[in-house]
PDB file of C-alpha atoms in Angstrom:
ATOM      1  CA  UNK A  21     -13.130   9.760 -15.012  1.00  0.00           C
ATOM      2  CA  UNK A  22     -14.023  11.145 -11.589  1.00  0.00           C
ATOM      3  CA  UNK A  23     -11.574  13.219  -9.755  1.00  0.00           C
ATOM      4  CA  UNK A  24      -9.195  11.502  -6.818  1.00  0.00           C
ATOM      5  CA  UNK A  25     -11.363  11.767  -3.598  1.00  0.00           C
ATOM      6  CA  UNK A  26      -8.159  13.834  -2.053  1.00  0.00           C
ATOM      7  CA  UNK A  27      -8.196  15.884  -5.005  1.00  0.00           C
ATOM      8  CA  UNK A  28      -9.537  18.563  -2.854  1.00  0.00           C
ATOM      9  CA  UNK A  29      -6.753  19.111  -0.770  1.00  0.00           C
ATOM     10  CA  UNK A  30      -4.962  20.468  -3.761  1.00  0.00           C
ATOM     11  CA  UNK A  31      -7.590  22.390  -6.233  1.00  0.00           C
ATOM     12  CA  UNK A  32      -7.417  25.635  -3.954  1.00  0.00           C
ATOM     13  CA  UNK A  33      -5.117  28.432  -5.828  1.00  0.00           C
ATOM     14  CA  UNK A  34      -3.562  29.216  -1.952  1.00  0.00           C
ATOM     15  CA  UNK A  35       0.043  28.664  -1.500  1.00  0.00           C
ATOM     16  CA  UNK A  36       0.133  25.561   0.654  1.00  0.00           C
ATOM     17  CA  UNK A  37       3.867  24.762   2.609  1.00  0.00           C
ATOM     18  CA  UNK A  38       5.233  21.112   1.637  1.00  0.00           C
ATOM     19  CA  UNK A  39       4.062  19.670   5.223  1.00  0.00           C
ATOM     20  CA  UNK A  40       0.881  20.451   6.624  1.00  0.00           C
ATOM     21  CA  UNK A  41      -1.572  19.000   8.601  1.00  0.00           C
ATOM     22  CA  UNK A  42      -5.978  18.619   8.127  1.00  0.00           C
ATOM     23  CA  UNK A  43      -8.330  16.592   9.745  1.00  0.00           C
ATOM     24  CA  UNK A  44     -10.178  15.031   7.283  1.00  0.00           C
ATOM     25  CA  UNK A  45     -12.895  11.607   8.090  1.00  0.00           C
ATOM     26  CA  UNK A  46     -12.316  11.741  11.626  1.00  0.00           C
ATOM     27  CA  UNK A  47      -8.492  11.549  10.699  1.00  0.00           C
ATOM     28  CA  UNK A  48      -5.091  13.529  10.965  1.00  0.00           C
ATOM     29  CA  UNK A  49      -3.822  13.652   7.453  1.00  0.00           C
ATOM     30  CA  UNK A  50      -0.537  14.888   6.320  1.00  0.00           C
ATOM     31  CA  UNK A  51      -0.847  16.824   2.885  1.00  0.00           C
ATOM     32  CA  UNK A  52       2.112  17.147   0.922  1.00  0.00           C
ATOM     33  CA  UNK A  53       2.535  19.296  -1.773  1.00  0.00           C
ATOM     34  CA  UNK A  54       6.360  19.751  -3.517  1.00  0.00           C
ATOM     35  CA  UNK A  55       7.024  20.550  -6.810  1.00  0.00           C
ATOM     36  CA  UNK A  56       7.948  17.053  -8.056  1.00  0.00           C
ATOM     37  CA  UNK A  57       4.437  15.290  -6.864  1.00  0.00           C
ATOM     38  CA  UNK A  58       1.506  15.498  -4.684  1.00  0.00           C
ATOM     39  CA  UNK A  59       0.872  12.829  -1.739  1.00  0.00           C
ATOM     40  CA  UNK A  60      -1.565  12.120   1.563  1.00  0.00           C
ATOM     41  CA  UNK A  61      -0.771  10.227   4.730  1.00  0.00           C
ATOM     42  CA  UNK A  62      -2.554   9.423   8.163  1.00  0.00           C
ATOM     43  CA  UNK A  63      -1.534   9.396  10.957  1.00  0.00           C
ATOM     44  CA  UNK A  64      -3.924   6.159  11.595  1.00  0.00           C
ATOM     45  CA  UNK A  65      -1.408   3.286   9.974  1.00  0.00           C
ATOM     46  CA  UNK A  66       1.135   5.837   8.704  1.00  0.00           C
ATOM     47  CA  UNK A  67      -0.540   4.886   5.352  1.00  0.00           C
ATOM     48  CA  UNK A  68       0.027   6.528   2.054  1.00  0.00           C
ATOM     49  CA  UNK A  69      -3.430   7.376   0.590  1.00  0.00           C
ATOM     50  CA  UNK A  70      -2.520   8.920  -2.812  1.00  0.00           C
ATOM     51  CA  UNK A  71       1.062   9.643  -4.303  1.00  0.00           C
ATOM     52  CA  UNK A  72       0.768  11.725  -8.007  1.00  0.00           C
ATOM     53  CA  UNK A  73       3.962  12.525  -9.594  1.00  0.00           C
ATOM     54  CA  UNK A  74       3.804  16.105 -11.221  1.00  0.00           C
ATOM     55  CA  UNK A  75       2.213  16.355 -14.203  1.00  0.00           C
ATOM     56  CA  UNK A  76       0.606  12.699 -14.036  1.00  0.00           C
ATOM     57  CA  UNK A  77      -2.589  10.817 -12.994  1.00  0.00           C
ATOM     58  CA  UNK A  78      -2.780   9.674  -9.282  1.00  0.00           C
ATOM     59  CA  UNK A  79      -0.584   6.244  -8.930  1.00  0.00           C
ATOM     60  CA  UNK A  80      -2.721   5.366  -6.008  1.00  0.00           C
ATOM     61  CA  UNK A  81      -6.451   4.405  -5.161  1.00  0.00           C
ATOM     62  CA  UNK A  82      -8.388   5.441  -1.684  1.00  0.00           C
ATOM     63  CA  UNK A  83     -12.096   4.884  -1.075  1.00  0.00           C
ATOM     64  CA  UNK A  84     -14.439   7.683  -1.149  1.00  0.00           C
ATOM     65  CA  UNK A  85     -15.565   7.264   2.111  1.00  0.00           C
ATOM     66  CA  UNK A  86     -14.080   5.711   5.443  1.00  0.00           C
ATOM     67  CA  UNK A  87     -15.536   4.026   8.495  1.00  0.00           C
ATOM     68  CA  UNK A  88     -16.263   6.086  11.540  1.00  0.00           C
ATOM     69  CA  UNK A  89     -13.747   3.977  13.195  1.00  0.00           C
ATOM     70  CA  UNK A  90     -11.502   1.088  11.457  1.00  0.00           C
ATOM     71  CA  UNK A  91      -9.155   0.261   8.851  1.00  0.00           C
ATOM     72  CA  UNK A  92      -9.189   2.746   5.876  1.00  0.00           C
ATOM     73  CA  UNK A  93      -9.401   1.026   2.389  1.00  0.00           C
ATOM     74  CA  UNK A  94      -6.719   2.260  -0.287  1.00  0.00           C
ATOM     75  CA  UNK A  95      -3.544   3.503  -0.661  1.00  0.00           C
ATOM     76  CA  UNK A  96      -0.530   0.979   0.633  1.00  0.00           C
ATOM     77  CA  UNK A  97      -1.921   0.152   4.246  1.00  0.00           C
ATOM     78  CA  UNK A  98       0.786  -1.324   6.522  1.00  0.00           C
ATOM     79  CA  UNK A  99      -0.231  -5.175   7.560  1.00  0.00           C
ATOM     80  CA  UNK A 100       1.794  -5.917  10.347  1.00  0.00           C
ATOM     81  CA  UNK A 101       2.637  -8.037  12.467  1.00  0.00           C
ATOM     82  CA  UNK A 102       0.668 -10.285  11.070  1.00  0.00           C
ATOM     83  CA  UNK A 103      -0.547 -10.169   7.376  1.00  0.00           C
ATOM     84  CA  UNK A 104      -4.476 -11.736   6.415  1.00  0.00           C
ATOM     85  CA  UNK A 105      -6.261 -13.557   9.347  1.00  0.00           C
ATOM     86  CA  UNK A 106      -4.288 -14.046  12.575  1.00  0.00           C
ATOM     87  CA  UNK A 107      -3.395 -18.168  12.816  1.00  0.00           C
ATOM     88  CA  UNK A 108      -4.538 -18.730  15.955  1.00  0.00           C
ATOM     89  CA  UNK A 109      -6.624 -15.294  17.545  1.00  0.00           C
ATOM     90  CA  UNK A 110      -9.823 -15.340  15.410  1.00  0.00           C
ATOM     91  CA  UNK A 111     -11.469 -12.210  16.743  1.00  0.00           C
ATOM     92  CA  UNK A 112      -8.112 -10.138  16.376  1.00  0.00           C
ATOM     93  CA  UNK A 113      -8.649  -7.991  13.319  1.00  0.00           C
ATOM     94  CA  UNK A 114      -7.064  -8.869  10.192  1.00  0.00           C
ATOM     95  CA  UNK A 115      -3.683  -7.602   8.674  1.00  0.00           C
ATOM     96  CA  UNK A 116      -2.665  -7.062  12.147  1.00  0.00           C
ATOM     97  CA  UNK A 117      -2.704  -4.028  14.609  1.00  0.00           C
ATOM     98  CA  UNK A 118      -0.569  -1.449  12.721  1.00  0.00           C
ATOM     99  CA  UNK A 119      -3.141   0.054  10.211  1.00  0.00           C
ATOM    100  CA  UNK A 120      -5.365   0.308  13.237  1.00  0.00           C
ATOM    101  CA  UNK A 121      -2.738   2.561  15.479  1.00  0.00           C
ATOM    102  CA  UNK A 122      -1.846   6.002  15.378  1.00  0.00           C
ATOM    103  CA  UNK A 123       1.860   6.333  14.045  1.00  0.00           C
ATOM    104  CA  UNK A 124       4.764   8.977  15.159  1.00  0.00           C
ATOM    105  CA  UNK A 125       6.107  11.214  12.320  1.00  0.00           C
ATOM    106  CA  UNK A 126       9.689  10.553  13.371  1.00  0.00           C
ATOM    107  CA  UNK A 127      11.130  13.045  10.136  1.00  0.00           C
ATOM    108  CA  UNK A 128      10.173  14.777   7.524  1.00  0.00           C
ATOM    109  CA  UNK A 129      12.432  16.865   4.727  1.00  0.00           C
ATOM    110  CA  UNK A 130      12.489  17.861   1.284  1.00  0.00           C
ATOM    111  CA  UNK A 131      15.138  18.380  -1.265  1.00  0.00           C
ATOM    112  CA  UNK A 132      14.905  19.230  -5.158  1.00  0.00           C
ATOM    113  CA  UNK A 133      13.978  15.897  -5.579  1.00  0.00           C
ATOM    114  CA  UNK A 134      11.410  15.109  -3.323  1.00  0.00           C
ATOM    115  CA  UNK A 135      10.164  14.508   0.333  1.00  0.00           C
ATOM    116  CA  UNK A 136      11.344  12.058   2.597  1.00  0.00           C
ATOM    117  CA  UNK A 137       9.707  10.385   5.732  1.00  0.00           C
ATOM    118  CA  UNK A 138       9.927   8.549   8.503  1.00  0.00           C
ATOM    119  CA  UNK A 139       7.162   6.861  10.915  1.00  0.00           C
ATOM    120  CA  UNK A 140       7.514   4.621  13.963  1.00  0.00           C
ATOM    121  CA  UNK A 141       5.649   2.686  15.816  1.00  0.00           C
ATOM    122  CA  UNK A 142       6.209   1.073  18.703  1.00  0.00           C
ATOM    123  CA  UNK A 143       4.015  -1.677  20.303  1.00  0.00           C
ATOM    124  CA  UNK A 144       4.610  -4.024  23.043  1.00  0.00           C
ATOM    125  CA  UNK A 145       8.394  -5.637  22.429  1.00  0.00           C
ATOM    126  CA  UNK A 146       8.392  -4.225  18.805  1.00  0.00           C
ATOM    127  CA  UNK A 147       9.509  -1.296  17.383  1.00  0.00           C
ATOM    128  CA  UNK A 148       8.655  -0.846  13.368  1.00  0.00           C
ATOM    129  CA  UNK A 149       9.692   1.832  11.238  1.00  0.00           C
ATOM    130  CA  UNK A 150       8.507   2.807   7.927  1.00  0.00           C
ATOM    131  CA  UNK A 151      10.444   4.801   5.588  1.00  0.00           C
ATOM    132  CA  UNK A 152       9.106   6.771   2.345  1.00  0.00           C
ATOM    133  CA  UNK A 153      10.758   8.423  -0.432  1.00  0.00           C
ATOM    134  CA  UNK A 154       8.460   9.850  -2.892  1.00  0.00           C
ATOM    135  CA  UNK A 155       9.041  12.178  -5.792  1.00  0.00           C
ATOM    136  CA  UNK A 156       9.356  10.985  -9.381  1.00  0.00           C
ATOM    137  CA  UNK A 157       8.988   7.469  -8.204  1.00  0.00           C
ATOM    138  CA  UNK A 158       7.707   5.695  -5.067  1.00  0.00           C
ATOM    139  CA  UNK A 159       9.921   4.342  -2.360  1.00  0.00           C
ATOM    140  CA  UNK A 160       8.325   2.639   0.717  1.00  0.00           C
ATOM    141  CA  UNK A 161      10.665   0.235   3.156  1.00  0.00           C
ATOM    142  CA  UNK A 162       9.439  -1.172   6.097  1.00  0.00           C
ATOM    143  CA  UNK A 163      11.688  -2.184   8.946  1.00  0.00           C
ATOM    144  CA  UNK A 164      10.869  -4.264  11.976  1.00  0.00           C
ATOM    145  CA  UNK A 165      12.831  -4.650  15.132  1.00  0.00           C
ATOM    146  CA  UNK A 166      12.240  -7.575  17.690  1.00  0.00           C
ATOM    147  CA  UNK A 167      13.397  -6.315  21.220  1.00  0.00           C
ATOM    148  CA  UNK A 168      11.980  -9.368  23.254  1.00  0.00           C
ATOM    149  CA  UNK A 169      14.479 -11.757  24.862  1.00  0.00           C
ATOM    150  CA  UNK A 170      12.283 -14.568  23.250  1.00  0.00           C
ATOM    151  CA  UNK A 171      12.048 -15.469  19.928  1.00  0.00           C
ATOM    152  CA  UNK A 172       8.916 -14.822  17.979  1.00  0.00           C
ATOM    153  CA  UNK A 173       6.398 -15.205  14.576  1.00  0.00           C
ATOM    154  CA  UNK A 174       5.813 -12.592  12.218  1.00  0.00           C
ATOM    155  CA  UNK A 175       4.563 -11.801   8.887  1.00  0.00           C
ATOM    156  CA  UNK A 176       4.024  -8.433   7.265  1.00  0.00           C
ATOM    157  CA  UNK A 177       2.998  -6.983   3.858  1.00  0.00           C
ATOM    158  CA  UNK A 178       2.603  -3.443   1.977  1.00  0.00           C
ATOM    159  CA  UNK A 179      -0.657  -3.937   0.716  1.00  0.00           C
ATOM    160  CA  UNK A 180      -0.776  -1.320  -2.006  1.00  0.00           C
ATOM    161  CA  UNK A 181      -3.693  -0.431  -4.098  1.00  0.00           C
ATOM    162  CA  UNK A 182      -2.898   0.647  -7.816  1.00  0.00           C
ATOM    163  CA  UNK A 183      -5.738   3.348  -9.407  1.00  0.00           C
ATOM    164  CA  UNK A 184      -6.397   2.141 -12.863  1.00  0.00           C
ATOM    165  CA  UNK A 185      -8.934   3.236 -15.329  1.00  0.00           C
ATOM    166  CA  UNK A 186     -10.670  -0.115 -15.445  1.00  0.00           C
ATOM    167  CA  UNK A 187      -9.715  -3.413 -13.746  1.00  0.00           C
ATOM    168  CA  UNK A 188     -11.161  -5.459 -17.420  1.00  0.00           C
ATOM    169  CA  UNK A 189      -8.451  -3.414 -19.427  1.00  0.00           C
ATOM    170  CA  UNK A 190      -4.996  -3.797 -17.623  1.00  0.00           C
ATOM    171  CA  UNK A 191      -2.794  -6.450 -17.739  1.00  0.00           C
ATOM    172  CA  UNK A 192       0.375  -7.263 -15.641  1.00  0.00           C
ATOM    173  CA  UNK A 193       3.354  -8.548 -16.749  1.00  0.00           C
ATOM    174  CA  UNK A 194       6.721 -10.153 -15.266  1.00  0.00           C
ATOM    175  CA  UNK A 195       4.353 -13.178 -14.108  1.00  0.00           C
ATOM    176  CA  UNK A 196       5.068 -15.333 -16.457  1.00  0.00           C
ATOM    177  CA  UNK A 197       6.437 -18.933 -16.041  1.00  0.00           C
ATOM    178  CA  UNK A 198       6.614 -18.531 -12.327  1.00  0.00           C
ATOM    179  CA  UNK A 199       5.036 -21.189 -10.481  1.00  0.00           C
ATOM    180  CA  UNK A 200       2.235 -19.815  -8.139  1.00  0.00           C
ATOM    181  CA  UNK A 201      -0.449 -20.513  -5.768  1.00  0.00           C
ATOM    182  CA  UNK A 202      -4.471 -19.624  -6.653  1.00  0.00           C
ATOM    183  CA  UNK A 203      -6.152 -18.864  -3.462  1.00  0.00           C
ATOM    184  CA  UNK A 204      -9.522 -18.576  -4.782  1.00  0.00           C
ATOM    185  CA  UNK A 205      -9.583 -21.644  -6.309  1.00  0.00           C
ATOM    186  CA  UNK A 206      -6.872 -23.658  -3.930  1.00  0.00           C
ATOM    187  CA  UNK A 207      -4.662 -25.137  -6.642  1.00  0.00           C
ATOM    188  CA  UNK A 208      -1.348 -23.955  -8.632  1.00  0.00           C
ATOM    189  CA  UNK A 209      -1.142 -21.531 -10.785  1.00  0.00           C
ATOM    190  CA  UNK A 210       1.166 -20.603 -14.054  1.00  0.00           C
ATOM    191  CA  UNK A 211       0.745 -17.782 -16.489  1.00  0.00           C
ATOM    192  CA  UNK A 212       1.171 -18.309 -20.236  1.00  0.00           C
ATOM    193  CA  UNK A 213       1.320 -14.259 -20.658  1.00  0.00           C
ATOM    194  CA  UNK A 214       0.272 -11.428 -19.372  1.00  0.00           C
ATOM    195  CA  UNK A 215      -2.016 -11.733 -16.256  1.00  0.00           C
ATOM    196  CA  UNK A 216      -5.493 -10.209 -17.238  1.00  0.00           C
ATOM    197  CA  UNK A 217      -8.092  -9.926 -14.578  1.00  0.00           C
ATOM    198  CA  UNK A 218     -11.141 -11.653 -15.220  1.00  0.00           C
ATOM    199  CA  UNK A 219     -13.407 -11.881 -12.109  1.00  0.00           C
ATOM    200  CA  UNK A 220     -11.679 -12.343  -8.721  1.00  0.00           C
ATOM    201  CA  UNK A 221      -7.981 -13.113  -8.359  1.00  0.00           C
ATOM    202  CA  UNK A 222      -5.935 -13.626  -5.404  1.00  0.00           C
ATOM    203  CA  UNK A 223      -2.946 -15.250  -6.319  1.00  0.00           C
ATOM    204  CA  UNK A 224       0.678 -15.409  -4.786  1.00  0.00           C
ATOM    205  CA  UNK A 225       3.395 -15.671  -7.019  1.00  0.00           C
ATOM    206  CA  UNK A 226       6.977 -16.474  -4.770  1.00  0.00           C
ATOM    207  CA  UNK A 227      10.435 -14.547  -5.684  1.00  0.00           C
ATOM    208  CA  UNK A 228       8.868 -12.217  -7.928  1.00  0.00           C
ATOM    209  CA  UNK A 229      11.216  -8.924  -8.028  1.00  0.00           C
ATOM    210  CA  UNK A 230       9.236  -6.683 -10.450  1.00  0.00           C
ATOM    211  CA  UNK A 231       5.532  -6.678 -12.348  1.00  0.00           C
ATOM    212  CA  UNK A 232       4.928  -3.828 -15.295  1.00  0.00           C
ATOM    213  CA  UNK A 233       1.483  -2.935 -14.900  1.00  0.00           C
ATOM    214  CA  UNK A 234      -0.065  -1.634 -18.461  1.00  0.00           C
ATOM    215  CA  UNK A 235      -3.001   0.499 -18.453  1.00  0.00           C
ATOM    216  CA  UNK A 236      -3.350   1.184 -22.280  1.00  0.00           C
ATOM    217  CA  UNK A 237      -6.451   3.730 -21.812  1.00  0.00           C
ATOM    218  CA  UNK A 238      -4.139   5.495 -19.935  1.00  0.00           C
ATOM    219  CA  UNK A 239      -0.976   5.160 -21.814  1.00  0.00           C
ATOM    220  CA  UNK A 240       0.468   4.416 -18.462  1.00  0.00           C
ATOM    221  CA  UNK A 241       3.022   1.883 -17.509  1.00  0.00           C
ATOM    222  CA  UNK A 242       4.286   1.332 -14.199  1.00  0.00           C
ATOM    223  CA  UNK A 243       6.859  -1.284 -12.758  1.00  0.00           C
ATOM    224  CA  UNK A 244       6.402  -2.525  -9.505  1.00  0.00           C
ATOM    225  CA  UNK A 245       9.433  -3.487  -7.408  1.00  0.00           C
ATOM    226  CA  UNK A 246       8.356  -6.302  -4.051  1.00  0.00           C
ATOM    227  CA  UNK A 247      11.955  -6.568  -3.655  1.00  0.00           C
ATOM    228  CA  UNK A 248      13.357  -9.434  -1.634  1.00  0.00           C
ATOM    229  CA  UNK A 249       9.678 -10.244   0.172  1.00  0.00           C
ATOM    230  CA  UNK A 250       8.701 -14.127   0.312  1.00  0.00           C
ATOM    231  CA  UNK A 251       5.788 -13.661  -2.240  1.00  0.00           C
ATOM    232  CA  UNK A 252       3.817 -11.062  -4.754  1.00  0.00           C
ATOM    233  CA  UNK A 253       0.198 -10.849  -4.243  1.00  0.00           C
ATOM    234  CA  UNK A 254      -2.297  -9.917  -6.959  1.00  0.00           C
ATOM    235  CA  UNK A 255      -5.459  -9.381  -5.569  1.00  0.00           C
ATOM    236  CA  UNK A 256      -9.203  -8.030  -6.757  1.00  0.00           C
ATOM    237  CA  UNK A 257     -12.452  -8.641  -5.222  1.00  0.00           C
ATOM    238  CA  UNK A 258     -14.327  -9.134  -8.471  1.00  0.00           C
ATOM    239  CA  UNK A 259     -18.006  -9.027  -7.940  1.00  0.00           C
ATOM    240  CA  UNK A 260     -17.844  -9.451  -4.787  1.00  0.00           C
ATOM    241  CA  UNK A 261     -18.699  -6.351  -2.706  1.00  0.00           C
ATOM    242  CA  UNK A 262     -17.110  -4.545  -0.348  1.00  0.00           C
ATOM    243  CA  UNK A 263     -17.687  -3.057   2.793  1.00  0.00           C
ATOM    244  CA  UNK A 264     -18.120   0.936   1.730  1.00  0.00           C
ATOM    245  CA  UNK A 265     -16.864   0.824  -1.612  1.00  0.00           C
ATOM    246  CA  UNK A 266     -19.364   1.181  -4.521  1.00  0.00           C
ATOM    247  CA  UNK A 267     -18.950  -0.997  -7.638  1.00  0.00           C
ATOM    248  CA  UNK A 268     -17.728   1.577  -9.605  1.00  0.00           C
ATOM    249  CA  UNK A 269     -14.945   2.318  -7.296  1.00  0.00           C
ATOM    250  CA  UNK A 270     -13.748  -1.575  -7.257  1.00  0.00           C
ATOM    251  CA  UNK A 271     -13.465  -1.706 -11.057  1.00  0.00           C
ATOM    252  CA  UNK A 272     -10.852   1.385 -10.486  1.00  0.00           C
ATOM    253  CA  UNK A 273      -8.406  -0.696  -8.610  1.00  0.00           C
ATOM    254  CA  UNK A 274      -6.228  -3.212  -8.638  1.00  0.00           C
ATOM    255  CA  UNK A 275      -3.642  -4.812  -5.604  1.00  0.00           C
ATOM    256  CA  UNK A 276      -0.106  -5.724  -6.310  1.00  0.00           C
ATOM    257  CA  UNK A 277       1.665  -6.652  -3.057  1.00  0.00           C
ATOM    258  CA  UNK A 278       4.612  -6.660  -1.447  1.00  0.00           C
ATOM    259  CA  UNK A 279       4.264  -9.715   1.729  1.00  0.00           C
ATOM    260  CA  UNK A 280       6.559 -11.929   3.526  1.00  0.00           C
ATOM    261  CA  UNK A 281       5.633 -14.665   6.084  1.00  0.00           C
ATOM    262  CA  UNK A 282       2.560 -15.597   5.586  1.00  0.00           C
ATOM    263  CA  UNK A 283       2.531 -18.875   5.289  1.00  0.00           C
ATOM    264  CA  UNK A 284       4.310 -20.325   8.642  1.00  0.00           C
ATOM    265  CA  UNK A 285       5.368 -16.751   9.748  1.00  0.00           C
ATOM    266  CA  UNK A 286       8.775 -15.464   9.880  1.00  0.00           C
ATOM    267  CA  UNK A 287      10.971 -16.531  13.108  1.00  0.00           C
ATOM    268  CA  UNK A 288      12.894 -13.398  14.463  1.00  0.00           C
ATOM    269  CA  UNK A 289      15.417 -13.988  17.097  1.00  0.00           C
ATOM    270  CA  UNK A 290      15.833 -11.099  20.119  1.00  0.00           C
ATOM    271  CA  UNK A 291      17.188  -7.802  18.511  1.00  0.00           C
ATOM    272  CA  UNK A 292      17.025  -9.401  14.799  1.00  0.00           C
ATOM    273  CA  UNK A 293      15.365  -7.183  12.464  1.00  0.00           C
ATOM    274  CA  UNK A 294      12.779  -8.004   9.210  1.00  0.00           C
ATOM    275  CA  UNK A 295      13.038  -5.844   6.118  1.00  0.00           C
ATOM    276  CA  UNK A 296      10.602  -5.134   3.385  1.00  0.00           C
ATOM    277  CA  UNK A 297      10.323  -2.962   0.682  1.00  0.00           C
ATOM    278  CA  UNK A 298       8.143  -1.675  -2.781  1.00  0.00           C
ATOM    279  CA  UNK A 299       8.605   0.690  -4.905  1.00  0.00           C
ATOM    280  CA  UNK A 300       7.209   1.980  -8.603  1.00  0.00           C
ATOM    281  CA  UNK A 301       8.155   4.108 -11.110  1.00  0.00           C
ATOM    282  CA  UNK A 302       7.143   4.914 -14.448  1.00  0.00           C
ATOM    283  CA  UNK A 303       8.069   2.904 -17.267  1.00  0.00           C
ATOM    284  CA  UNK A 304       5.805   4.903 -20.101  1.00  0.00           C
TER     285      UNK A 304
END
C-alpha cells in the first residue's frame, strides 16, 4: 500500500510545533502535528486533506496531484452555497464558491486531547464558519449565517472522501431498509444488507444519522455521523475517470456525505442561520 501523498510532511525526525505553515502545490497548507493524530488543511476551501489518529492508518483520501488552479480532490471539501451543479447559473463551477476561496484561520488551540479550529469565510451577504475538532475522532460542523434583508436559497454539503484499501472489499452498513434515491440509474433504491460497491454508485439515502464503514483488509471500522443533514450521499466514480486521478488512486476511495438542500434548496430568512455537521470515529 503506497504511502499518504502528505506523508511527507511528517517522515522528517525534526521536532515540528502543533501549527505550522508550508506551501505545498501552489497552496498554503496548515500541518498539524499533536500527539493524539496527524492532520493537513488549506487555506484554499479551509479543507481537511488528511486526518490520522495516532497510531492508525490515514482516515482520509487526497489526490496525488492538484490542478495548477481549481478545486482540490480529497479530503472533506466544503460545497457551499450551493452543493452539485448550480440550478440555474450553468457556467458557475460546481459545489459552489467556497472550496474555490481562500479561508481565514479565525482560531486555533490544542489541549491533551486534541486541536481545535476555526475558519470563516465571508462572501457577499454571507458569513460561514467551519468548525473542527480532531483528535481521537473527527469533528467537522459547518455553520452558515444569512445577513441579507431578503430571503434566500441554499444548499451545502461536507463532501468527505474515506481512504480505504480497495473500493471492491468494503461494505457500509446502517443503510438498510431506508428508502433512497439512485442517481445513476434515476429510480428508488432499498438495501437488503450491507451496501457493497459494485461499479458506480451515487445514491442519497434521506434521515440517515450514522453508516459503519468495514474495511476487513484493514481490520478497520469506522462510523460515520451526517447528523441532522437532509440526506447521506454515497458516491464512487467507478470506471469512470477522473480528471487527475489515476485508476489506482479511485479504487482507494470511497465518499460518504454529509448534504442538505439539494433538492429545492434550503430557504433562510435574514439573520437565520443553517447548521451541518459529520463526524467519525473508530468503531474497531
Amino acid at each position: 500500500m503506497p504511502e499518504h501523498p502528505l506523508h511527507r510532511f511528517f517522515a522528517s525526525q525534526r521536532p515540528r510545533p502543533t501549527f505550522e505553515w508550508e506551501r505545498y502545490q501552489q497552496r498554503d497548507v496548515l500541518i498539524i502535528d499533536h500527539p493524539r493524530c496527524q492532520a493537513v488543511f488549506s487555506r484554499q476551501g479551509a479543507q481537511l486533506l488528511h486526518f490520522q489518529p495516532a497510531g492508525e492508518r490515514p482516515w482520509l483520501w487526497c489526490a496525488e496531484q492538484w490542478p495548477q488552479v481549481g478545486a482540490i480532490r480529497g479530503g472533506v471539501p466544503v460545497c457551499w452555497p450551493w452543493y452539485g451543479r448550480h440550478p440555474s447559473e450553468d457556467l458557475w463551477p460546481a459545489h459552489g464558491w467556497a472550496r474555490l476561496l481562500d479561508w481565514k484561520l479565525v482560531d486555533s488551540r490544542e489541549d491533551e486531547e486534541g486541536v481545535t479550529l476555526k475558519w470563516r469565510l465571508d462572501l457577499c451577504d454571507w458569513q460561514v464558519d467551519l468548525h473542527a475538532r480532531l483528535g481521537s475522532r473527527m469533528e467537522l460542523s459547518l455553520s452558515t449565517e444569512h445577513q441579507d434583508s431578503e430571503p434566500c436559497q441554499l444548499s451545502h454539503a461536507l463532501l468527505a472522501y474515506w481512504r480505504i484499501s480497495d473500493v471492491s472489499e468494503i461494505a457500509l452498513s446502517g443503510l438498510e431498509d431506508i428508502e433512497g434515491y439512485d442517481r445513476l440509474n434515476r429510480q428508488a433504491c432499498r438495501e437488503d444488507g450491507a451496501l457493497k460497491l459494485k461499479g458506480g454508485c451515487q445514491k442519497v439515502y434521506p434521515g440517515t444519522p450514522r453508516v459503519q464503514l468495514q474495511d476487513p483488509a484493514w481490520q478497520r471500522e469506522l462510523c460515520i455521523d451526517t447528523g441532522d443533514s437532509d440526506d447521506t450521499v454515497v458516491w464512487h466514480p467507478g470506471n469512470r475517470p477522473l480528471m487527475g486521478v489515476t485508476g489506482r488512486e479511485s479504487q482507494r476511495f470511497v465518499c460518504v456525505e454529509a448534504a442538505s438542500g439539494s433538492g429545492e434548496g434550503l430557504s433562510l430568512a435574514p439573520g437565520q442561520r443553517a447548521h451541518l455537521r459529520l463526524q467519525a470515529h473508530r468503531l474497531s
